[in-house]
Amino acid sequence: MEVIMKHFGLLGEHLSHSISPQIHQYIYQKLNINADYSLIEFPREDLESIIKSLYRSSMSGPISSPISGVNVTIPYKKDVIPLLDNIDDLARSIGSINTIKIDQGKLSGYNTDYYGIQASLEDYLPLKSSTFLILGYGGACLPLIAYLLNEGAEKIYIASRNPQKGIDDLESIMGPENTRPAIEFVGYDQLDKIKGKIVFNTTPLGMFPNLDQSALSKEIFKNFDIAVDLIYNPCETKFLRDARRSGLKCQNGLKMLVYQAIRAVEIWNNIQIDKDTASDIYRHFNKTNIMENTYFMENTYFRQFIAFPENLQPIYLVGMPASGKTSLGRLLADLLGLGFVDLDRYIEDMTGKRLEDIFKKEGESAFRDYEEEALLATCKLENTIISTGGGCITREKNREILNNSDMVFYIVRDCQTIIDKSSLEDRPLIKSNSSRIFDLYNNRKSYYEEVADYPIYNRSSLETALFDMVDIILDRYSDNKNTKREGENINEK
């Protein structure tokens, strides 16, 4: 029986930089859905005719085959509403549509940006009784406002070039009873007095190719704990870079983009994608996005300032199992043009044995012997990033090697986050009892702090931790300094 190909697409005015086709094709491949996804670009005056063409079983013009569903992006998220047959209750309350399902000759509108925002902010809950600042009042602002209100926000400030226009528009969508007194529009000259939990950038400032722009002055970041930018290219905008250097947790817009796509696929295909699969999809694109962005930066920014010595000693990453050492080490090595060694994989290659088999058949002590031998061999390498095993620091000889090295990054990640967010199947010491990680941490914490030069907090996003390391390397090697900088206070923040 022939499987019918489904067709989906994205409606918008300027779509040349969209990565939605890559995201959707990856999801379809992962879920074994026979479908494709295309970009449907057209001017504003063609919107009504394009929507009408969705009804037809045989289409012409920009849409050349039957389509089962489309996403909608700027500037059509509001304009499309009166052209549809049905509007989902959530989308109607938000006043914005970004997903249309075509079924039995009817067009139904949804807002999946809301679910993308929900996924992006899950690590920062609870939001109840908190204050927020949103920079800009564009299409992405509406689902964000709705989500924050539903989570019990006490106050939402919205910075706009035309505050009165924003007030009138929002009240026409949500009604004054739902927007007052929780929401207040302000001018950009009033931001220095606002303090809150999260500051959001929904403006296009900082988006490629205008990389040197930000909607917020550096000195205002101190008034917030978290910064979220809905831009995903570059993965670290000037807004996020300034926020990170001010000590804030940071999140870019990729997670929102991926999770809204996942929700659209669920709606179009009447399916539910499990949490683990959704996480795998996001992790795939997060790593891809970092490397695509850093490849650009590698050739135009980082390399021209870094002056490594000819015989650079290994740069080490230490930390708990599943803290992110291997992912960050590989990304850092690729970014800086250095070699990379995962010490656990090195041990497997050296012994011809799987780690799990060593632990099962020979015990932990034998593994530590192999680990000591592997570290002694790899410490002679030059121009290399080395990701160590979580327990490497328990041996005194290993700590001596690390203490005599030039640079050791301690990747710090909360134990409960490791349990909640990571697969522990390939972690022999904790896979059968994840709660044991707390005991391991308490036993090892002082050793990590002993060998570490720089703590790197992997607590919000992978790219934040990566760029923290890059900043330190730039500071250390920009003028080929040869003295080791004093380590920071590496107690838990």
Coordinates of C-alpha atoms in Angstrom, one line a residue:
M1 CA 0.0 0.0 0.0
E2 CA 1.4 3.3 -1.1
V3 CA 2.0 5.9 1.7
I4 CA 0.7 9.3 0.7
M5 CA 3.2 12.1 1.0
K6 CA 2.0 14.9 3.2
H7 CA 2.9 18.5 2.4
F8 CA 3.5 21.3 4.9
G9 CA 5.0 24.8 4.6
L10 CA 5.6 28.2 6.1
L11 CA 3.8 31.3 5.0
G12 CA 5.7 34.6 5.3
E13 CA 7.0 37.7 3.5
H14 CA 10.8 37.3 3.9
L15 CA 11.9 33.7 4.6
S16 CA 15.4 33.3 3.2
H17 CA 17.0 32.9 6.6
S18 CA 14.4 30.4 8.0
I19 CA 15.6 27.1 9.3
S20 CA 12.0 25.7 9.7
P21 CA 12.4 23.3 6.7
Q22 CA 15.5 21.7 8.4
I23 CA 13.7 21.4 11.7
H24 CA 10.5 19.9 10.2
Q25 CA 12.3 17.5 7.9
Y26 CA 14.4 16.2 10.9
I27 CA 11.2 15.7 12.9
Y28 CA 9.5 13.9 10.1
Q29 CA 12.5 11.6 9.6
K30 CA 12.8 10.9 13.3
L31 CA 9.1 10.0 13.5
N32 CA 8.9 8.2 10.2
I33 CA 6.4 10.6 8.8
N34 CA 6.3 10.7 5.0
A35 CA 6.2 14.5 4.5
D36 CA 8.0 17.5 3.2
Y37 CA 8.1 21.2 4.2
S38 CA 8.5 24.2 1.9
L39 CA 8.9 28.0 2.2
I40 CA 5.9 29.9 0.7
E41 CA 7.0 33.5 0.4
F42 CA 4.7 36.2 -0.9
P43 CA 3.9 40.0 -0.5
R44 CA 1.1 41.1 1.9
E45 CA -1.4 41.8 -0.9
D46 CA -1.4 38.2 -1.9
L47 CA -2.4 36.8 1.6
E48 CA -6.1 36.3 0.9
S49 CA -5.5 34.5 -2.4
I50 CA -2.9 32.3 -0.8
I51 CA -5.2 31.3 2.0
K52 CA -8.0 30.6 -0.5
S53 CA -5.6 28.4 -2.4
L54 CA -5.2 26.2 0.7
Y55 CA -8.8 25.1 0.2
R56 CA -8.3 23.7 -3.2
S57 CA -7.2 20.1 -3.8
S58 CA -5.1 21.1 -6.8
M59 CA -3.1 24.2 -6.2
S60 CA -1.1 26.6 -8.5
G61 CA 1.2 29.5 -8.0
P62 CA 3.5 29.4 -4.9
I63 CA 1.5 26.4 -3.6
S64 CA 1.7 23.6 -6.2
S65 CA 0.4 20.5 -4.4
P66 CA -2.2 19.7 -1.7
I67 CA -1.1 20.9 1.7
S68 CA -2.2 19.5 5.1
G69 CA -1.0 22.4 7.2
V70 CA 1.1 25.5 7.3
N71 CA 2.9 27.7 9.8
V72 CA 2.5 31.4 9.6
T73 CA 5.2 34.0 10.5
I74 CA 5.5 37.8 10.4
P75 CA 3.8 39.9 9.2
Y76 CA 0.7 37.7 8.8
K77 CA 0.0 36.2 12.3
K78 CA -2.8 38.7 13.0
D79 CA -4.0 39.3 9.4
V80 CA -4.7 35.6 8.8
I81 CA -7.3 35.3 11.6
P82 CA -10.4 36.6 9.8
L83 CA -9.6 34.3 6.8
L84 CA -9.9 31.1 8.8
D85 CA -13.0 28.9 9.6
N86 CA -12.1 28.0 13.1
I87 CA -9.8 29.5 15.8
D88 CA -8.5 27.5 18.8
D89 CA -9.6 29.1 22.1
L90 CA -6.0 29.7 23.2
A91 CA -5.1 31.3 19.8
R92 CA -8.2 33.5 20.0
S93 CA -7.3 34.7 23.5
I94 CA -3.7 35.5 22.3
G95 CA -4.9 37.2 19.1
S96 CA -2.2 35.6 17.0
I97 CA -2.0 32.6 14.7
N98 CA 1.1 30.7 13.7
T99 CA -0.2 27.3 12.7
I100 CA -3.1 26.3 10.4
K101 CA -4.5 22.8 10.0
I102 CA -6.3 22.0 6.8
D103 CA -8.8 19.2 7.3
Q104 CA -11.9 18.3 5.2
G105 CA -12.0 21.7 3.5
K106 CA -11.8 23.7 6.7
L107 CA -8.9 25.8 8.0
S108 CA -8.3 25.9 11.7
G109 CA -5.9 28.2 13.4
Y110 CA -3.7 27.6 16.4
N111 CA -0.8 29.3 18.3
T112 CA 2.1 26.9 19.0
D113 CA 4.4 29.8 19.9
Y114 CA 2.8 29.6 23.3
Y115 CA 4.1 26.0 23.7
G116 CA 7.5 27.0 22.5
I117 CA 7.6 29.8 25.2
Q118 CA 6.4 27.3 27.8
A119 CA 9.3 24.9 26.9
S120 CA 11.8 27.8 26.9
L121 CA 10.9 28.9 30.4
E122 CA 10.4 25.6 32.1
D123 CA 13.8 25.8 33.8
Y124 CA 13.0 29.2 35.3
L125 CA 9.7 28.3 37.1
P126 CA 7.9 29.4 39.2
L127 CA 7.0 32.7 37.6
K128 CA 4.1 33.5 39.9
S129 CA 4.2 36.9 41.6
S130 CA 7.3 37.9 39.6
T131 CA 8.0 41.1 37.5
F132 CA 9.1 40.9 33.9
L133 CA 10.3 43.3 31.2
I134 CA 9.6 42.7 27.5
L135 CA 11.6 44.7 25.0
G136 CA 9.5 45.4 21.9
Y137 CA 5.8 44.8 21.0
G138 CA 5.9 42.5 18.0
G139 CA 4.1 39.3 16.9
A140 CA 6.1 37.1 19.3
C141 CA 5.1 39.3 22.2
L142 CA 1.5 38.3 22.4
P143 CA 1.9 34.6 23.3
L144 CA 4.7 35.6 25.7
I145 CA 2.3 38.0 27.5
A146 CA -0.4 35.3 27.6
Y147 CA 1.9 32.7 29.1
L148 CA 3.3 35.1 31.7
L149 CA -0.2 36.1 32.8
N150 CA -1.4 32.4 32.9
E151 CA 1.6 31.7 35.2
G152 CA 0.6 34.4 37.6
A153 CA 2.9 37.3 36.7
E154 CA 2.5 40.2 39.1
K155 CA 3.7 42.9 36.7
I156 CA 4.7 42.9 33.0
Y157 CA 6.5 46.0 31.6
I158 CA 6.5 46.3 27.8
A159 CA 9.0 48.7 26.3
S160 CA 7.7 50.2 23.1
R161 CA 8.5 53.2 20.8
N162 CA 4.8 54.0 20.8
P163 CA 3.4 52.9 24.2
Q164 CA -0.2 54.3 23.6
K165 CA -0.5 52.3 20.3
G166 CA 0.6 49.2 22.2
I167 CA -2.0 49.8 24.9
D168 CA -4.8 50.2 22.4
D169 CA -3.8 47.1 20.4
L170 CA -3.4 44.8 23.4
E171 CA -6.7 45.9 25.0
S172 CA -8.5 45.3 21.7
I173 CA -7.2 41.7 21.8
M174 CA -7.4 40.8 25.5
G175 CA -9.7 43.4 26.9
P176 CA -8.7 46.0 29.5
E177 CA -9.9 43.7 32.4
N178 CA -7.2 41.2 31.5
T179 CA -4.4 43.7 30.9
R180 CA -4.8 46.1 33.8
P181 CA -3.1 46.5 36.2
A182 CA -0.6 43.7 35.4
I183 CA 0.6 45.2 32.2
E184 CA 2.2 48.6 31.7
F185 CA 3.7 50.0 28.5
V186 CA 6.8 52.2 29.0
G187 CA 9.2 54.1 26.9
Y188 CA 12.8 53.0 26.5
D189 CA 13.9 56.0 28.6
Q190 CA 12.2 54.5 31.7
L191 CA 13.9 51.1 31.9
D192 CA 16.6 51.9 34.4
K193 CA 14.1 51.9 37.3
I194 CA 12.5 48.5 36.5
K195 CA 13.7 45.5 38.4
G196 CA 12.4 41.9 37.9
K197 CA 13.1 38.2 37.3
I198 CA 13.4 38.0 33.5
V199 CA 14.1 40.5 30.7
F200 CA 13.0 39.4 27.3
N201 CA 14.1 40.7 23.9
T202 CA 11.4 40.4 21.2
T203 CA 12.9 43.0 18.9
P204 CA 15.1 42.2 15.8
L205 CA 18.1 44.1 17.2
G206 CA 21.1 41.8 17.3
M207 CA 19.8 39.5 14.6
F208 CA 22.2 38.5 11.8
P209 CA 23.6 40.6 10.1
N210 CA 23.2 43.4 12.6
L211 CA 25.3 41.7 15.3
D212 CA 26.5 44.7 17.2
Q213 CA 23.0 46.0 18.2
S214 CA 21.1 45.5 21.5
A215 CA 17.8 46.8 22.8
L216 CA 19.1 47.2 26.3
S217 CA 22.0 49.1 27.9
K218 CA 24.5 47.0 29.7
E219 CA 24.0 48.7 33.1
I220 CA 20.4 47.7 33.3
F221 CA 21.0 44.0 33.3
K222 CA 22.0 44.1 37.0
N223 CA 18.3 44.6 37.7
F224 CA 17.4 41.1 36.5
D225 CA 18.2 37.4 37.1
I226 CA 17.6 35.9 33.6
A227 CA 17.8 37.2 30.0
V228 CA 15.8 35.5 27.2
D229 CA 16.3 36.6 23.6
L230 CA 13.8 35.2 21.0
I231 CA 16.5 35.5 18.3
Y232 CA 18.3 32.3 17.5
N233 CA 20.8 33.5 14.9
P234 CA 23.3 34.2 16.2
C235 CA 23.0 31.9 19.1
E236 CA 24.5 34.5 21.4
T237 CA 23.3 38.0 20.5
K238 CA 24.9 41.2 21.9
F239 CA 21.9 41.3 24.3
L240 CA 22.7 37.8 25.6
R241 CA 26.5 38.4 25.7
D242 CA 26.0 41.6 27.8
A243 CA 23.6 39.7 30.0
R244 CA 26.0 36.7 30.5
R245 CA 28.9 39.0 31.3
S246 CA 26.6 40.6 33.9
G247 CA 26.1 37.3 35.6
L248 CA 22.6 36.5 34.3
K249 CA 21.3 33.1 33.2
C250 CA 20.6 33.2 29.4
Q251 CA 18.4 31.5 26.9
N252 CA 18.1 32.2 23.1
G253 CA 15.2 31.7 20.8
L254 CA 16.0 28.3 19.4
K255 CA 14.2 26.2 22.0
M256 CA 11.0 28.2 21.4
L257 CA 11.4 27.7 17.6
V258 CA 12.0 23.9 17.9
Y259 CA 9.2 23.3 20.4
Q260 CA 6.6 25.3 18.5
A261 CA 7.4 23.2 15.5
I262 CA 7.0 20.0 17.5
R263 CA 3.6 21.1 18.6
A264 CA 2.6 22.0 15.1
V265 CA 3.6 18.5 13.9
E266 CA 1.4 17.1 16.7
I267 CA -1.6 19.1 15.6
W268 CA -1.3 18.3 11.9
N269 CA -0.8 14.6 12.4
N270 CA -3.0 14.0 15.5
I271 CA -0.1 12.6 17.5
Q272 CA 1.6 13.2 20.7
I273 CA 5.5 13.3 20.8
D274 CA 6.9 12.0 24.0
K275 CA 9.1 14.3 26.2
D276 CA 12.3 12.3 25.6
T277 CA 11.9 12.5 21.8
A278 CA 11.2 16.2 21.9
S279 CA 14.3 16.7 24.1
D280 CA 16.4 14.8 21.6
I281 CA 15.1 16.9 18.7
Y282 CA 16.0 20.1 20.5
R283 CA 19.5 18.9 21.6
H284 CA 20.2 18.0 17.9
F285 CA 19.4 21.5 16.7
N286 CA 21.0 23.3 19.7
K287 CA 24.4 21.7 19.0
T288 CA 24.0 22.3 15.2
N289 CA 23.0 26.0 15.8
I290 CA 26.0 26.6 18.1
M291 CA 28.5 25.2 15.5
E292 CA 26.9 27.0 12.6
N293 CA 27.0 30.3 14.5
T294 CA 30.5 29.7 15.9
Y295 CA 31.9 28.7 12.5
F296 CA 31.0 32.3 11.4
M297 CA 32.6 33.7 14.5
E298 CA 35.6 31.5 14.3
N299 CA 36.7 33.1 11.1
T300 CA 35.8 36.7 11.9
Y301 CA 36.3 37.1 15.6
F302 CA 37.9 34.6 17.9
R303 CA 40.9 33.4 16.0
Q304 CA 42.3 36.9 15.2
F305 CA 42.6 37.7 19.0
I306 CA 43.8 34.4 20.4
A307 CA 47.6 33.8 20.4
F308 CA 48.2 30.3 21.7
P309 CA 51.8 29.3 22.5
E310 CA 53.3 26.9 20.0
N311 CA 53.2 24.0 22.4
L312 CA 50.0 24.6 24.2
Q313 CA 49.4 22.3 27.2
P314 CA 46.1 20.4 27.3
I315 CA 43.1 22.3 28.5
Y316 CA 41.0 20.1 30.8
L317 CA 37.4 19.8 31.6
V318 CA 36.4 18.2 34.9
G319 CA 33.0 17.8 36.6
M320 CA 30.3 15.4 37.6
P321 CA 28.9 12.7 35.1
A322 CA 26.5 14.2 32.6
S323 CA 27.5 17.8 33.6
G324 CA 28.3 18.5 29.9
K325 CA 32.0 18.0 29.8
T326 CA 32.1 16.0 26.5
S327 CA 29.6 18.2 24.6
L328 CA 31.3 21.4 25.7
G329 CA 34.8 20.1 25.2
R330 CA 34.1 19.0 21.6
L331 CA 32.4 22.3 20.8
L332 CA 35.3 24.2 22.3
A333 CA 37.9 22.2 20.4
D334 CA 36.0 22.6 17.1
L335 CA 35.6 26.3 17.7
L336 CA 39.3 26.9 18.5
G337 CA 40.8 24.5 16.0
L338 CA 42.3 22.2 18.7
G339 CA 42.3 18.5 19.1
F340 CA 39.8 16.8 21.4
V341 CA 40.1 13.7 23.6
D342 CA 37.2 12.2 25.6
L343 CA 39.2 10.3 28.3
D344 CA 36.5 7.6 28.7
R345 CA 36.6 6.8 24.9
Y346 CA 40.4 6.9 25.1
I347 CA 40.3 4.2 27.8
E348 CA 37.9 2.1 25.7
D349 CA 40.3 2.4 22.7
M350 CA 43.3 1.7 24.9
T351 CA 41.9 -1.4 26.5
G352 CA 39.6 -2.7 23.8
K353 CA 36.9 -2.9 26.4
R354 CA 33.6 -1.1 27.0
L355 CA 33.5 1.0 30.2
E356 CA 30.4 -0.9 31.4
D357 CA 32.2 -4.2 31.0
I358 CA 35.3 -3.0 32.9
F359 CA 33.1 -1.9 35.8
K360 CA 31.1 -5.2 35.7
K361 CA 34.0 -7.6 35.3
E362 CA 37.0 -5.9 36.9
G363 CA 35.5 -3.4 39.2
E364 CA 35.9 0.4 39.8
S365 CA 39.4 0.1 41.1
A366 CA 40.6 -1.5 37.9
F367 CA 38.9 1.2 35.9
R368 CA 40.6 3.9 38.0
D369 CA 44.0 2.2 37.2
Y370 CA 43.2 2.4 33.4
E371 CA 42.1 6.0 33.9
E372 CA 45.3 7.0 35.6
E373 CA 47.3 5.4 32.8
A374 CA 45.2 7.2 30.2
L375 CA 45.6 10.6 31.8
L376 CA 49.3 10.2 32.2
A377 CA 49.5 9.4 28.4
T378 CA 47.3 12.2 27.2
C379 CA 48.8 14.9 29.4
K380 CA 51.8 14.9 27.0
L381 CA 49.5 16.0 24.1
E382 CA 49.7 19.5 22.8
N383 CA 47.0 21.8 21.5
T384 CA 44.2 19.5 22.8
I385 CA 41.0 19.8 24.9
I386 CA 40.6 16.8 27.2
S387 CA 37.3 15.9 28.8
T388 CA 37.9 13.8 31.9
G389 CA 35.7 11.2 33.5
G390 CA 33.6 12.3 36.5
G391 CA 35.7 10.4 39.0
C392 CA 39.1 11.1 37.5
I393 CA 39.9 13.6 40.3
T394 CA 39.5 10.9 43.0
R395 CA 43.1 9.7 42.4
E396 CA 45.9 11.8 43.9
K397 CA 48.2 11.2 40.9
N398 CA 45.5 12.5 38.6
R399 CA 45.0 15.6 40.7
E400 CA 48.8 16.3 40.6
I401 CA 48.7 16.2 36.8
L402 CA 45.7 18.6 36.7
N403 CA 47.2 20.9 39.3
N404 CA 50.4 21.2 37.2
S405 CA 48.4 22.0 34.0
D406 CA 47.8 25.5 32.6
M407 CA 44.0 25.5 32.5
V408 CA 41.3 23.4 34.1
F409 CA 37.6 24.2 33.6
Y410 CA 35.2 22.8 36.3
I411 CA 31.8 22.3 34.7
V412 CA 29.3 22.9 37.4
R413 CA 25.8 21.5 37.0
D414 CA 23.1 21.0 39.6
C415 CA 22.7 17.3 40.6
Q416 CA 18.9 17.3 40.3
T417 CA 19.2 18.9 36.9
I418 CA 21.5 16.1 35.8
I419 CA 18.9 13.5 37.0
D420 CA 16.0 15.4 35.3
K421 CA 17.6 16.3 32.1
S422 CA 20.2 13.7 31.2
S423 CA 20.3 10.0 30.1
L424 CA 22.3 8.0 32.7
E425 CA 22.3 4.7 30.8
D426 CA 26.0 4.9 30.0
R427 CA 27.0 6.0 33.6
P428 CA 28.0 2.8 35.3
L429 CA 28.1 4.2 38.9
I430 CA 24.7 5.9 38.8
K431 CA 22.5 4.3 36.1
S432 CA 20.8 1.9 38.5
N433 CA 20.4 4.4 41.3
S434 CA 20.3 8.0 40.1
S435 CA 20.1 9.4 43.6
R436 CA 23.6 8.2 44.3
I437 CA 24.8 11.2 42.3
F438 CA 24.3 13.4 45.4
D439 CA 26.7 11.2 47.4
L440 CA 29.2 11.2 44.6
Y441 CA 29.1 15.0 44.4
N442 CA 29.6 15.4 48.2
N443 CA 32.6 13.1 48.1
R444 CA 34.1 14.8 45.0
K445 CA 33.3 18.4 45.4
S446 CA 36.5 19.4 47.3
Y447 CA 38.6 17.5 44.7
Y448 CA 37.0 19.4 41.8
E449 CA 37.6 22.7 43.6
E450 CA 41.2 21.7 44.3
V451 CA 42.1 21.2 40.7
A452 CA 39.9 23.8 39.1
D453 CA 41.1 27.2 37.7
Y454 CA 37.8 28.4 36.4
P455 CA 34.2 27.3 37.3
I456 CA 31.8 27.1 34.4
Y457 CA 28.2 27.0 35.3
N458 CA 26.2 24.8 32.9
R459 CA 22.8 25.9 34.3
S460 CA 20.9 27.6 31.5
S461 CA 22.1 26.8 28.1
L462 CA 25.1 25.0 26.5
E463 CA 26.1 28.1 24.5
T464 CA 26.2 30.2 27.6
A465 CA 28.8 27.8 29.2
L466 CA 30.7 27.6 25.9
F467 CA 31.0 31.4 25.6
D468 CA 32.0 31.7 29.2
M469 CA 35.0 29.4 28.4
V470 CA 35.8 31.4 25.3
D471 CA 35.8 34.7 27.2
I472 CA 38.3 33.2 29.7
I473 CA 40.6 31.9 26.9
L474 CA 40.5 35.2 25.2
D475 CA 41.4 36.9 28.4
R476 CA 44.2 34.5 29.1
Y477 CA 45.8 34.1 25.6
S478 CA 44.9 37.3 23.8
D479 CA 48.4 38.6 24.5
N480 CA 50.0 35.2 25.0
K481 CA 50.1 35.5 28.8
N482 CA 52.1 32.7 30.5
T483 CA 51.0 33.2 34.1
K484 CA 48.1 31.3 35.5
R485 CA 45.2 33.5 36.6
E486 CA 44.0 33.0 40.1
G487 CA 41.0 30.8 40.2
E488 CA 37.6 32.3 41.1
N489 CA 35.6 31.4 44.1
I490 CA 34.2 28.0 42.9
N491 CA 31.7 27.4 45.6
E492 CA 28.2 26.9 44.3
K493 CA 26.5 30.1 43.2

